[in-house]
């Protein structure tokens, strides 16, 4: 049976969007070429580029709330973070990067980007109602910083665009009573215990993750006991204990760390 003459569409070297091939509609962004034998070849044109553009736009809508780099985890803070870690455990001296982003589920994309950028290990990843947080560790500071740089570039942010640290409450309470000490210890099972007669420094911040740098710098500066460090949730909470002079020195170091964050943050 003689073949029917080609219509103008068949003569066209390429059929664009909305064409049909084998009774099925082509995927948007594909094109059909015909080779010398007359066979049809499906060629991807702008679909991949459009998908990547949409993905990049989606990633760059992520809000950076907290970016905290700890150059060397202090022994007590490293031990405390190990008690709550569901991933790889940190050890004293590790470099650590703590990131908090919004919305919460975006932490999965941020985690994927960070882990593929270097050989960092994932210690924690928490998805909350509104925010998501993750902790990265490595002995080599450059690996941790590189993963952080790649994440910042992907989401279109800089360190300076992180949120400012709002201090909701800070106080030193001297000579803790026995009853008070017992209840604090019952509530906080992961850190060290506070003893009656000790002084106590408490700090509450928003976003939550900033208490980590406060705790790390406080431990560097003074001989104190880390009682509690909560770096997730709407507010971060830090409790340190020790002799009065040591606690005062630790409190000053913690607040210096917070002031440094705010001096460079524009968010």
mmCIF file of C-alpha atoms in Angstrom:
data_model
loop_
_atom_site.group_PDB
_atom_site.id
_atom_site.type_symbol
_atom_site.label_atom_id
_atom_site.label_comp_id
_atom_site.label_asym_id
_atom_site.label_seq_id
_atom_site.Cartn_x
_atom_site.Cartn_y
_atom_site.Cartn_z
ATOM 1 C CA UNK A 1 0.000 0.000 0.000
ATOM 2 C CA UNK A 2 1.594 3.310 -1.015
ATOM 3 C CA UNK A 3 2.461 5.551 1.825
ATOM 4 C CA UNK A 4 0.615 8.808 2.165
ATOM 5 C CA UNK A 5 2.564 11.964 1.467
ATOM 6 C CA UNK A 6 4.229 13.559 4.431
ATOM 7 C CA UNK A 7 2.381 16.479 5.909
ATOM 8 C CA UNK A 8 4.285 19.672 6.756
ATOM 9 C CA UNK A 9 4.769 18.567 10.362
ATOM 10 C CA UNK A 10 6.470 15.354 9.219
ATOM 11 C CA UNK A 11 8.810 17.276 6.964
ATOM 12 C CA UNK A 12 9.923 19.485 9.806
ATOM 13 C CA UNK A 13 13.321 18.325 11.069
ATOM 14 C CA UNK A 14 12.200 18.765 14.652
ATOM 15 C CA UNK A 15 8.828 18.626 16.396
ATOM 16 C CA UNK A 16 8.678 20.810 19.457
ATOM 17 C CA UNK A 17 6.517 20.630 22.577
ATOM 18 C CA UNK A 18 3.078 19.129 22.246
ATOM 19 C CA UNK A 19 4.154 16.610 19.590
ATOM 20 C CA UNK A 20 3.090 12.984 19.656
ATOM 21 C CA UNK A 21 5.275 9.935 19.398
ATOM 22 C CA UNK A 22 3.752 6.481 19.298
ATOM 23 C CA UNK A 23 0.404 7.803 20.503
ATOM 24 C CA UNK A 24 1.900 9.317 23.667
ATOM 25 C CA UNK A 25 2.422 12.978 24.348
ATOM 26 C CA UNK A 26 6.059 14.007 24.637
ATOM 27 C CA UNK A 27 7.490 15.214 27.871
ATOM 28 C CA UNK A 28 7.587 18.982 27.995
ATOM 29 C CA UNK A 29 11.000 20.186 26.980
ATOM 30 C CA UNK A 30 11.824 17.334 24.567
ATOM 31 C CA UNK A 31 12.252 17.405 20.815
ATOM 32 C CA UNK A 32 12.054 14.778 18.057
ATOM 33 C CA UNK A 33 14.729 14.504 15.377
ATOM 34 C CA UNK A 34 14.682 12.076 12.485
ATOM 35 C CA UNK A 35 17.860 10.373 11.359
ATOM 36 C CA UNK A 36 18.740 9.256 7.805
ATOM 37 C CA UNK A 37 16.758 6.025 8.178
ATOM 38 C CA UNK A 38 13.634 7.905 9.151
ATOM 39 C CA UNK A 39 13.706 6.715 12.762
ATOM 40 C CA UNK A 40 12.593 9.168 15.419
ATOM 41 C CA UNK A 41 15.035 10.144 18.160
ATOM 42 C CA UNK A 42 13.812 11.788 21.368
ATOM 43 C CA UNK A 43 16.271 14.451 22.487
ATOM 44 C CA UNK A 44 16.081 16.292 25.788
ATOM 45 C CA UNK A 45 16.242 20.023 25.227
ATOM 46 C CA UNK A 46 15.338 22.493 27.940
ATOM 47 C CA UNK A 47 13.610 20.131 30.374
ATOM 48 C CA UNK A 48 16.739 19.324 32.371
ATOM 49 C CA UNK A 49 17.778 22.950 32.485
ATOM 50 C CA UNK A 50 14.314 23.969 33.647
ATOM 51 C CA UNK A 51 14.273 21.282 36.305
ATOM 52 C CA UNK A 52 17.642 22.359 37.635
ATOM 53 C CA UNK A 53 16.591 25.990 37.568
ATOM 54 C CA UNK A 54 13.448 25.178 39.559
ATOM 55 C CA UNK A 55 15.492 23.110 42.000
ATOM 56 C CA UNK A 56 18.034 25.887 42.479
ATOM 57 C CA UNK A 57 15.249 28.397 43.023
ATOM 58 C CA UNK A 58 13.699 26.071 45.591
ATOM 59 C CA UNK A 59 16.998 25.595 47.437
ATOM 60 C CA UNK A 60 17.703 29.315 47.466
ATOM 61 C CA UNK A 61 14.405 29.931 49.265
ATOM 62 C CA UNK A 62 15.855 28.230 52.367
ATOM 63 C CA UNK A 63 16.296 30.606 55.302
ATOM 64 C CA UNK A 64 19.590 30.389 57.197
ATOM 65 C CA UNK A 65 18.859 30.825 60.897
ATOM 66 C CA UNK A 66 21.999 29.572 62.608
ATOM 67 C CA UNK A 67 25.540 29.036 61.342
ATOM 68 C CA UNK A 68 27.879 28.135 64.191
ATOM 69 C CA UNK A 69 31.442 26.967 63.587
ATOM 70 C CA UNK A 70 33.280 25.521 66.580
ATOM 71 C CA UNK A 71 36.997 25.261 65.872
ATOM 72 C CA UNK A 72 37.684 22.720 68.618
ATOM 73 C CA UNK A 73 35.011 20.963 70.650
ATOM 74 C CA UNK A 74 35.822 21.133 74.340
ATOM 75 C CA UNK A 75 35.742 17.853 76.301
ATOM 76 C CA UNK A 76 32.522 18.382 78.270
ATOM 77 C CA UNK A 77 30.565 19.803 75.334
ATOM 78 C CA UNK A 78 31.762 16.994 73.051
ATOM 79 C CA UNK A 79 30.690 14.420 75.640
ATOM 80 C CA UNK A 80 27.306 16.082 76.081
ATOM 81 C CA UNK A 81 26.686 16.225 72.323
ATOM 82 C CA UNK A 82 27.609 12.558 72.139
ATOM 83 C CA UNK A 83 24.827 11.664 74.570
ATOM 84 C CA UNK A 84 22.173 13.151 72.274
ATOM 85 C CA UNK A 85 23.770 12.242 68.940
ATOM 86 C CA UNK A 86 22.014 9.655 66.772
ATOM 87 C CA UNK A 87 24.767 9.666 64.173
ATOM 88 C CA UNK A 88 28.558 9.692 64.347
ATOM 89 C CA UNK A 89 29.894 10.673 67.750
ATOM 90 C CA UNK A 90 32.129 13.719 68.187
ATOM 91 C CA UNK A 91 35.339 13.586 70.157
ATOM 92 C CA UNK A 92 37.145 16.443 71.909
ATOM 93 C CA UNK A 93 39.148 18.538 69.481
ATOM 94 C CA UNK A 94 36.867 17.903 66.501
ATOM 95 C CA UNK A 95 35.746 20.871 64.458
ATOM 96 C CA UNK A 96 31.967 21.210 64.384
ATOM 97 C CA UNK A 97 29.480 23.063 62.221
ATOM 98 C CA UNK A 98 25.930 23.531 63.481
ATOM 99 C CA UNK A 99 23.341 24.732 60.985
ATOM 100 C CA UNK A 100 19.702 25.597 61.545
ATOM 101 C CA UNK A 101 17.415 26.321 58.600
ATOM 102 C CA UNK A 102 13.788 27.007 57.852
ATOM 103 C CA UNK A 103 11.500 25.330 56.826
ATOM 104 C CA UNK A 104 12.255 22.217 58.818
ATOM 105 C CA UNK A 105 12.220 19.672 55.988
ATOM 106 C CA UNK A 106 14.781 21.733 54.074
ATOM 107 C CA UNK A 107 17.408 20.293 56.416
ATOM 108 C CA UNK A 108 17.412 17.128 54.283
ATOM 109 C CA UNK A 109 18.571 19.045 51.205
ATOM 110 C CA UNK A 110 21.149 20.976 53.240
ATOM 111 C CA UNK A 111 22.448 17.741 54.765
ATOM 112 C CA UNK A 112 22.755 16.137 51.336
ATOM 113 C CA UNK A 113 24.737 19.088 49.989
ATOM 114 C CA UNK A 114 27.067 19.190 53.000
ATOM 115 C CA UNK A 115 27.859 15.464 53.068
ATOM 116 C CA UNK A 116 28.593 15.339 49.338
ATOM 117 C CA UNK A 117 30.929 18.328 49.538
ATOM 118 C CA UNK A 118 33.607 16.746 51.769
ATOM 119 C CA UNK A 119 34.332 13.877 54.144
ATOM 120 C CA UNK A 120 32.540 15.372 57.156
ATOM 121 C CA UNK A 121 30.502 13.062 59.377
ATOM 122 C CA UNK A 122 26.893 13.673 60.324
ATOM 123 C CA UNK A 123 26.335 13.681 64.067
ATOM 124 C CA UNK A 124 22.795 14.982 64.348
ATOM 125 C CA UNK A 125 19.902 15.887 62.083
ATOM 126 C CA UNK A 126 16.709 17.129 63.699
ATOM 127 C CA UNK A 127 13.506 18.021 61.865
ATOM 128 C CA UNK A 128 11.216 20.164 63.996
ATOM 129 C CA UNK A 129 7.852 21.744 63.304
ATOM 130 C CA UNK A 130 9.303 24.945 61.865
ATOM 131 C CA UNK A 131 13.090 24.485 61.816
ATOM 132 C CA UNK A 132 15.671 21.858 60.951
ATOM 133 C CA UNK A 133 19.153 21.479 62.448
ATOM 134 C CA UNK A 134 22.245 19.414 61.736
ATOM 135 C CA UNK A 135 25.693 18.919 63.226
ATOM 136 C CA UNK A 136 28.764 18.074 61.142
ATOM 137 C CA UNK A 137 32.085 16.907 62.595
ATOM 138 C CA UNK A 138 35.598 16.332 61.331
ATOM 139 C CA UNK A 139 39.078 16.427 62.776
ATOM 140 C CA UNK A 140 40.185 18.710 59.935
ATOM 141 C CA UNK A 141 38.691 22.194 60.188
ATOM 142 C CA UNK A 142 39.071 22.777 56.450
ATOM 143 C CA UNK A 143 36.691 19.910 55.626
ATOM 144 C CA UNK A 144 34.020 21.321 57.895
ATOM 145 C CA UNK A 145 34.461 24.848 56.572
ATOM 146 C CA UNK A 146 34.366 23.627 52.968
ATOM 147 C CA UNK A 147 31.044 21.851 53.486
ATOM 148 C CA UNK A 148 29.716 25.003 55.109
ATOM 149 C CA UNK A 149 30.862 27.136 52.172
ATOM 150 C CA UNK A 150 29.205 24.807 49.661
ATOM 151 C CA UNK A 151 25.928 24.920 51.595
ATOM 152 C CA UNK A 152 26.028 28.716 51.782
ATOM 153 C CA UNK A 153 26.649 28.972 48.050
ATOM 154 C CA UNK A 154 23.830 26.539 47.262
ATOM 155 C CA UNK A 155 21.238 28.417 49.311
ATOM 156 C CA UNK A 156 22.497 31.814 48.162
ATOM 157 C CA UNK A 157 23.526 33.035 51.608
ATOM 158 C CA UNK A 158 26.608 34.227 53.431
ATOM 159 C CA UNK A 159 27.562 33.739 57.063
ATOM 160 C CA UNK A 160 26.615 37.357 57.709
ATOM 161 C CA UNK A 161 23.017 36.634 56.649
ATOM 162 C CA UNK A 162 22.400 34.274 59.549
ATOM 163 C CA UNK A 163 19.884 35.411 62.144
ATOM 164 C CA UNK A 164 21.022 37.579 65.016
ATOM 165 C CA UNK A 165 21.123 36.009 68.457
ATOM 166 C CA UNK A 166 18.427 37.348 70.748
ATOM 167 C CA UNK A 167 19.189 36.751 74.423
ATOM 168 C CA UNK A 168 15.897 35.990 76.142
ATOM 169 C CA UNK A 169 17.391 35.487 79.590
ATOM 170 C CA UNK A 170 20.797 35.419 81.259
ATOM 171 C CA UNK A 171 21.627 35.282 84.949
ATOM 172 C CA UNK A 172 24.087 34.039 87.555
ATOM 173 C CA UNK A 173 22.548 32.458 90.640
ATOM 174 C CA UNK A 174 24.955 32.060 93.539
ATOM 175 C CA UNK A 175 24.995 29.381 96.246
ATOM 176 C CA UNK A 176 22.345 27.025 94.882
ATOM 177 C CA UNK A 177 20.206 25.416 97.589
ATOM 178 C CA UNK A 178 20.067 21.607 97.978
ATOM 179 C CA UNK A 179 16.412 21.369 96.891
ATOM 180 C CA UNK A 180 17.084 23.442 93.793
ATOM 181 C CA UNK A 181 20.144 21.350 92.896
ATOM 182 C CA UNK A 182 18.234 18.064 93.214
ATOM 183 C CA UNK A 183 15.455 19.189 90.867
ATOM 184 C CA UNK A 184 17.914 20.528 88.284
ATOM 185 C CA UNK A 185 19.752 17.203 88.312
ATOM 186 C CA UNK A 186 16.531 15.213 87.945
ATOM 187 C CA UNK A 187 15.502 17.287 84.934
ATOM 188 C CA UNK A 188 18.883 17.160 83.195
ATOM 189 C CA UNK A 189 20.077 13.560 82.899
ATOM 190 C CA UNK A 190 22.606 13.968 80.066
ATOM 191 C CA UNK A 191 25.040 16.502 81.515
ATOM 192 C CA UNK A 192 26.995 16.678 84.743
ATOM 193 C CA UNK A 193 25.315 17.283 88.094
ATOM 194 C CA UNK A 194 25.194 20.544 89.959
ATOM 195 C CA UNK A 195 25.929 20.449 93.678
ATOM 196 C CA UNK A 196 24.412 22.495 96.458
ATOM 197 C CA UNK A 197 26.445 25.607 97.146
ATOM 198 C CA UNK A 198 27.662 25.972 93.565
ATOM 199 C CA UNK A 199 26.944 29.044 91.476
ATOM 200 C CA UNK A 200 24.959 28.603 88.267
ATOM 201 C CA UNK A 201 24.985 30.516 84.971
ATOM 202 C CA UNK A 202 21.873 30.225 82.800
ATOM 203 C CA UNK A 203 21.406 31.521 79.255
ATOM 204 C CA UNK A 204 18.445 31.375 76.897
ATOM 205 C CA UNK A 205 18.798 32.357 73.226
ATOM 206 C CA UNK A 206 16.826 32.548 70.009
ATOM 207 C CA UNK A 207 17.659 30.843 67.653
ATOM 208 C CA UNK A 208 18.524 27.848 69.773
ATOM 209 C CA UNK A 209 21.807 26.786 68.170
ATOM 210 C CA UNK A 210 23.789 29.758 69.434
ATOM 211 C CA UNK A 211 24.052 28.256 72.916
ATOM 212 C CA UNK A 212 26.634 25.846 71.496
ATOM 213 C CA UNK A 213 29.231 28.503 70.804
ATOM 214 C CA UNK A 214 28.461 30.082 74.180
ATOM 215 C CA UNK A 215 29.047 26.736 75.906
ATOM 216 C CA UNK A 216 32.226 25.976 73.979
ATOM 217 C CA UNK A 217 33.798 29.372 74.633
ATOM 218 C CA UNK A 218 32.781 29.253 78.293
ATOM 219 C CA UNK A 219 34.462 25.875 78.740
ATOM 220 C CA UNK A 220 37.603 27.179 77.050
ATOM 221 C CA UNK A 221 37.756 30.142 79.393
ATOM 222 C CA UNK A 222 37.071 28.622 82.774
ATOM 223 C CA UNK A 223 36.934 25.499 84.919
ATOM 224 C CA UNK A 224 33.170 24.981 84.966
ATOM 225 C CA UNK A 225 30.725 22.081 84.838
ATOM 226 C CA UNK A 226 28.422 21.707 81.825
ATOM 227 C CA UNK A 227 25.023 20.805 83.251
ATOM 228 C CA UNK A 228 22.679 21.264 80.286
ATOM 229 C CA UNK A 229 22.906 22.374 76.641
ATOM 230 C CA UNK A 230 19.691 22.389 74.605
ATOM 231 C CA UNK A 231 20.386 23.594 71.056
ATOM 232 C CA UNK A 232 17.091 22.642 69.373
ATOM 233 C CA UNK A 233 13.599 24.042 69.648
ATOM 234 C CA UNK A 234 12.320 27.578 69.653
ATOM 235 C CA UNK A 235 14.870 28.605 72.295
ATOM 236 C CA UNK A 236 18.317 27.350 73.230
ATOM 237 C CA UNK A 237 19.145 26.846 76.903
ATOM 238 C CA UNK A 238 22.527 26.593 78.586
ATOM 239 C CA UNK A 239 23.251 25.773 82.233
ATOM 240 C CA UNK A 240 26.776 25.894 83.659
ATOM 241 C CA UNK A 241 27.886 25.444 87.265
ATOM 242 C CA UNK A 242 31.000 25.860 89.371
ATOM 243 C CA UNK A 243 32.702 28.127 91.849
ATOM 244 C CA UNK A 244 31.497 31.708 91.798
ATOM 245 C CA UNK A 245 34.622 33.191 90.212
ATOM 246 C CA UNK A 246 34.814 30.458 87.572
ATOM 247 C CA UNK A 247 31.149 30.877 86.674
ATOM 248 C CA UNK A 248 31.521 34.630 86.323
ATOM 249 C CA UNK A 249 34.479 34.154 83.992
ATOM 250 C CA UNK A 250 32.593 31.547 81.953
ATOM 251 C CA UNK A 251 29.540 33.799 81.706
ATOM 252 C CA UNK A 252 31.671 36.649 80.384
ATOM 253 C CA UNK A 253 33.203 34.376 77.725
ATOM 254 C CA UNK A 254 29.774 33.086 76.692
ATOM 255 C CA UNK A 255 28.384 36.581 76.278
ATOM 256 C CA UNK A 256 31.451 37.686 74.296
ATOM 257 C CA UNK A 257 30.746 34.863 71.856
ATOM 258 C CA UNK A 258 27.132 36.002 71.488
ATOM 259 C CA UNK A 259 28.171 39.629 70.960
ATOM 260 C CA UNK A 260 30.614 38.525 68.258
ATOM 261 C CA UNK A 261 27.803 36.692 66.452
ATOM 262 C CA UNK A 262 25.630 39.805 66.521
ATOM 263 C CA UNK A 263 28.472 42.062 65.405
ATOM 264 C CA UNK A 264 28.710 40.158 62.110
ATOM 265 C CA UNK A 265 25.099 39.047 61.556
ATOM 266 C CA UNK A 266 22.782 41.084 59.344
ATOM 267 C CA UNK A 267 19.820 38.708 59.452
#
